[in-house]
């Protein structure tokens, strides 16, 4: 857990993610990322000497999902566990037209239920288990499918629910998470989404793996580039000084 806690401390230092007195709700899906996040935040509370409360919220994905293993784990760890109905994955799949991905609708529904539940419980922060690879994949998705440069925010305020979403694992690599959950014996639940492994994000995950094979430091340099930017668009200097810069083509 040393590396995990170190990455959380760096993210917390860089972006002021957690303050004393915060009431933090962890979105616990049952996957490896959210389980490690919950365990790490439980330990970080002692490691950082910050007095904040912690609870877990699981949003029912549908398909007869059984939250019992997660509830049992939280009880053993002394963390309040809350289960919210909604069958979001199943409902989004049923509402989406044939041939289209239900992922955008599913994500929107899941975020809505999670943020509303956190607000109802009196929490002011919602912690999500997105990691470094997720940030890079989102960057690629945004570039190739939306034509813009964007990625996951370390910290963002959701005005409608009046909660702040934080991503404490944003500096942590996915490969470390896989090893950590095995070592800790966390009760990772098998994926039930019928689209698991067949999404645009999976395509970007595969593309990133190919990049690593060609450029061993590809993900490291891409991640560095995410926060090594100036406060303007890449071509703004040409727009602002039209006629004063050398032309791009001669």
Coordinates of C-alpha atoms in Angstrom, one line a residue:
X1 CA 0.0 0.0 0.0
X2 CA 3.0 2.3 0.3
X3 CA 2.9 3.3 -3.4
X4 CA -0.8 3.7 -3.4
X5 CA -0.8 6.0 -0.4
X6 CA 2.1 7.9 -1.8
X7 CA 0.2 8.6 -5.0
X8 CA -2.9 9.7 -3.0
X9 CA -0.8 12.0 -0.9
X10 CA 0.7 13.6 -4.1
X11 CA -2.7 14.1 -5.7
X12 CA -4.1 15.4 -2.4
X13 CA -1.1 17.9 -2.1
X14 CA -1.3 19.0 -5.7
X15 CA -5.1 19.5 -5.9
X16 CA -6.3 19.8 -2.2
X17 CA -8.7 16.9 -2.6
X18 CA -9.4 16.2 1.1
X19 CA -9.7 18.6 4.0
X20 CA -10.2 18.0 7.7
X21 CA -13.9 17.7 8.4
X22 CA -14.8 16.3 5.0
X23 CA -17.5 13.7 4.7
X24 CA -16.3 11.5 1.8
X25 CA -18.5 9.0 0.0
X26 CA -16.6 6.4 -2.1
X27 CA -18.4 5.1 -5.2
X28 CA -18.0 1.4 -4.6
X29 CA -18.8 -0.6 -7.8
X30 CA -17.1 -3.7 -6.6
X31 CA -14.4 -3.5 -9.2
X32 CA -10.7 -3.5 -8.3
X33 CA -10.3 0.3 -8.6
X34 CA -13.0 1.4 -6.2
X35 CA -12.2 -1.3 -3.7
X36 CA -8.5 -0.3 -3.5
X37 CA -9.6 3.3 -3.3
X38 CA -11.9 2.6 -0.3
X39 CA -9.2 0.6 1.5
X40 CA -6.5 3.3 0.7
X41 CA -8.7 6.2 2.0
X42 CA -9.4 4.2 5.2
X43 CA -5.6 4.0 5.8
X44 CA -4.9 7.5 4.4
X45 CA -7.1 8.9 7.2
X46 CA -4.5 7.6 9.7
X47 CA -1.5 8.3 7.5
X48 CA -2.4 11.9 6.7
X49 CA -3.7 12.7 10.2
X50 CA -6.7 14.3 8.6
X51 CA -10.0 13.9 10.4
X52 CA -12.5 13.0 7.8
X53 CA -15.4 10.6 7.7
X54 CA -15.8 7.8 5.1
X55 CA -18.7 5.8 3.8
X56 CA -19.3 3.6 0.7
X57 CA -22.2 3.9 -1.8
X58 CA -22.9 1.1 -4.2
X59 CA -25.4 1.9 -7.1
X60 CA -27.3 -1.2 -8.2
X61 CA -26.2 -2.0 -11.8
X62 CA -29.0 -4.5 -12.3
X63 CA -28.8 -8.1 -13.6
X64 CA -29.5 -9.4 -10.1
X65 CA -26.3 -7.9 -8.7
X66 CA -25.6 -9.2 -5.1
X67 CA -24.0 -6.5 -2.9
X68 CA -23.6 -8.9 0.1
X69 CA -19.7 -9.4 -0.4
X70 CA -19.2 -5.6 -0.5
X71 CA -21.5 -5.0 2.6
X72 CA -19.6 -7.7 4.5
X73 CA -16.2 -6.2 3.6
X74 CA -17.3 -2.7 4.7
X75 CA -18.7 -4.1 8.0
X76 CA -15.3 -5.7 8.7
X77 CA -13.5 -2.5 7.8
X78 CA -15.8 -0.4 10.0
X79 CA -17.1 1.7 7.0
X80 CA -20.8 2.5 6.7
X81 CA -22.2 0.9 3.5
X82 CA -25.2 2.1 1.5
X83 CA -26.9 0.4 -1.4
X84 CA -29.0 2.4 -3.8
X85 CA -31.4 0.7 -6.2
X86 CA -31.8 1.8 -9.8
X87 CA -30.4 -1.0 -12.0
X88 CA -28.5 1.6 -14.0
X89 CA -26.5 -0.6 -16.4
X90 CA -29.5 -2.8 -17.1
X91 CA -31.9 0.2 -17.5
X92 CA -29.5 2.1 -19.8
X93 CA -29.0 -1.0 -21.9
X94 CA -32.8 -1.5 -22.3
X95 CA -33.4 2.2 -23.1
X96 CA -30.7 2.5 -25.8
X97 CA -31.6 1.9 -29.4
X98 CA -30.2 -1.3 -31.0
X99 CA -26.7 -0.8 -32.4
X100 CA -25.8 2.1 -30.1
X101 CA -23.7 2.0 -27.0
X102 CA -25.5 2.5 -23.7
X103 CA -22.3 3.7 -22.0
X104 CA -23.0 7.5 -22.0
X105 CA -26.5 7.0 -20.6
X106 CA -25.3 4.5 -18.1
X107 CA -22.5 6.8 -16.9
X108 CA -24.9 9.7 -16.6
X109 CA -27.5 7.7 -14.6
X110 CA -24.9 6.2 -12.3
X111 CA -23.3 9.6 -11.6
X112 CA -26.7 11.1 -10.9
X113 CA -27.8 8.3 -8.4
X114 CA -24.3 8.3 -6.7
X115 CA -24.1 12.1 -6.3
X116 CA -27.7 12.4 -5.1
X117 CA -27.2 9.6 -2.5
X118 CA -24.0 11.3 -1.2
X119 CA -25.8 14.6 -0.8
X120 CA -28.7 12.9 1.0
X121 CA -26.2 11.3 3.4
X122 CA -24.7 14.6 4.2
X123 CA -21.4 14.0 2.3
X124 CA -19.7 16.9 0.6
X125 CA -17.1 14.8 -1.4
X126 CA -17.6 11.9 -3.7
X127 CA -14.4 9.9 -4.4
X128 CA -14.1 7.9 -7.6
X129 CA -11.5 5.2 -8.4
X130 CA -10.3 6.5 -11.7
X131 CA -6.5 6.0 -12.2
X132 CA -3.7 7.2 -14.4
X133 CA -4.6 4.9 -17.3
X134 CA -8.2 6.1 -17.2
X135 CA -7.0 9.7 -17.6
X136 CA -4.9 8.8 -20.6
X137 CA -7.7 6.7 -22.2
X138 CA -10.2 9.6 -21.7
X139 CA -7.7 12.0 -23.3
X140 CA -7.5 9.7 -26.4
X141 CA -11.3 9.3 -26.4
X142 CA -11.8 13.0 -26.3
X143 CA -9.3 13.7 -29.1
X144 CA -10.4 10.9 -31.5
X145 CA -14.2 11.0 -30.9
X146 CA -14.8 14.6 -29.8
X147 CA -12.1 16.6 -31.6
X148 CA -10.9 18.3 -28.4
X149 CA -8.2 18.0 -25.7
X150 CA -9.9 17.0 -22.5
X151 CA -9.4 14.4 -19.7
X152 CA -10.7 13.5 -16.2
X153 CA -10.6 16.3 -13.7
X154 CA -8.8 15.6 -10.4
X155 CA -11.5 17.7 -8.6
X156 CA -14.8 19.1 -9.8
X157 CA -17.8 20.7 -8.2
X158 CA -21.2 19.2 -9.1
X159 CA -23.5 22.2 -8.7
X160 CA -26.8 20.3 -9.0
X161 CA -26.0 17.8 -6.2
X162 CA -23.8 20.3 -4.3
X163 CA -20.9 17.7 -3.9
X164 CA -17.3 17.8 -5.1
X165 CA -16.1 14.8 -7.1
X166 CA -12.5 13.9 -6.4
X167 CA -10.2 11.3 -8.0
X168 CA -7.4 10.4 -5.4
X169 CA -5.9 7.6 -7.5
X170 CA -5.3 9.7 -10.6
X171 CA -1.5 9.3 -10.2
X172 CA -1.6 5.5 -9.8
X173 CA -1.0 3.1 -12.7
X174 CA -3.6 0.4 -13.3
X175 CA -1.0 -2.4 -13.2
X176 CA -0.2 -1.5 -9.6
X177 CA -3.8 -1.7 -8.7
X178 CA -4.1 -5.2 -10.1
X179 CA -1.2 -6.3 -7.9
X180 CA -2.4 -4.5 -4.9
X181 CA -5.9 -6.0 -4.8
X182 CA -4.4 -9.5 -5.2
X183 CA -2.0 -8.9 -2.3
X184 CA -4.7 -7.5 -0.1
X185 CA -7.2 -10.1 -1.0
X186 CA -10.0 -7.6 -1.7
X187 CA -13.4 -9.0 -2.7
X188 CA -13.4 -7.9 -6.4
X189 CA -16.7 -8.6 -8.0
X190 CA -16.9 -10.0 -11.6
X191 CA -18.1 -7.5 -14.2
X192 CA -21.7 -8.0 -15.1
X193 CA -22.0 -5.4 -17.9
X194 CA -22.6 -7.1 -21.2
X195 CA -20.5 -4.5 -23.0
X196 CA -17.5 -5.0 -20.8
X197 CA -14.4 -5.3 -23.0
X198 CA -16.3 -4.1 -26.1
X199 CA -16.4 -0.3 -25.7
X200 CA -14.7 2.7 -27.2
X201 CA -12.7 2.9 -24.0
X202 CA -11.4 -0.7 -24.5
X203 CA -10.3 0.3 -28.0
X204 CA -8.3 3.2 -26.5
X205 CA -6.9 0.8 -23.8
X206 CA -5.7 -1.5 -26.6
X207 CA -4.3 1.5 -28.6
X208 CA -2.4 2.7 -25.6
X209 CA -0.9 -0.8 -25.1
X210 CA 0.2 -0.7 -28.8
X211 CA 1.8 2.7 -28.2
X212 CA 3.8 1.3 -25.2
X213 CA 5.1 -1.5 -27.4
X214 CA 6.5 1.1 -29.9
X215 CA 7.4 3.9 -27.4
X216 CA 8.1 2.4 -24.0
X217 CA 7.6 5.8 -22.3
X218 CA 4.5 6.7 -24.2
X219 CA 2.1 6.7 -21.3
X220 CA 4.6 8.4 -19.0
X221 CA 5.1 11.3 -21.5
X222 CA 1.4 11.6 -22.3
X223 CA 0.5 11.9 -18.6
X224 CA 3.2 14.5 -18.2
X225 CA 1.8 16.4 -21.1
X226 CA -1.6 16.5 -19.5
X227 CA -0.4 19.1 -16.9
X228 CA 2.5 20.5 -18.9
X229 CA 0.4 23.0 -20.8
X230 CA 0.0 26.8 -21.0
X231 CA -3.3 28.5 -20.3
X232 CA -4.4 28.8 -23.9
X233 CA -5.3 26.8 -26.9
X234 CA -2.4 25.3 -28.9
X235 CA -2.8 27.7 -31.8
X236 CA -3.9 30.8 -29.9
X237 CA -0.6 32.5 -30.4
X238 CA -1.0 32.4 -34.2
X239 CA -4.6 33.8 -33.9
X240 CA -3.5 36.6 -31.5
X241 CA -0.5 37.7 -33.6
X242 CA -1.7 37.1 -37.1
X243 CA 0.7 38.5 -39.6
X244 CA 3.6 38.6 -37.0
X245 CA 4.4 34.9 -36.9
X246 CA 6.1 32.9 -39.6
X247 CA 3.5 31.1 -41.7
X248 CA 3.1 27.4 -41.0
X249 CA 3.6 26.6 -44.7
X250 CA 5.7 28.4 -47.3

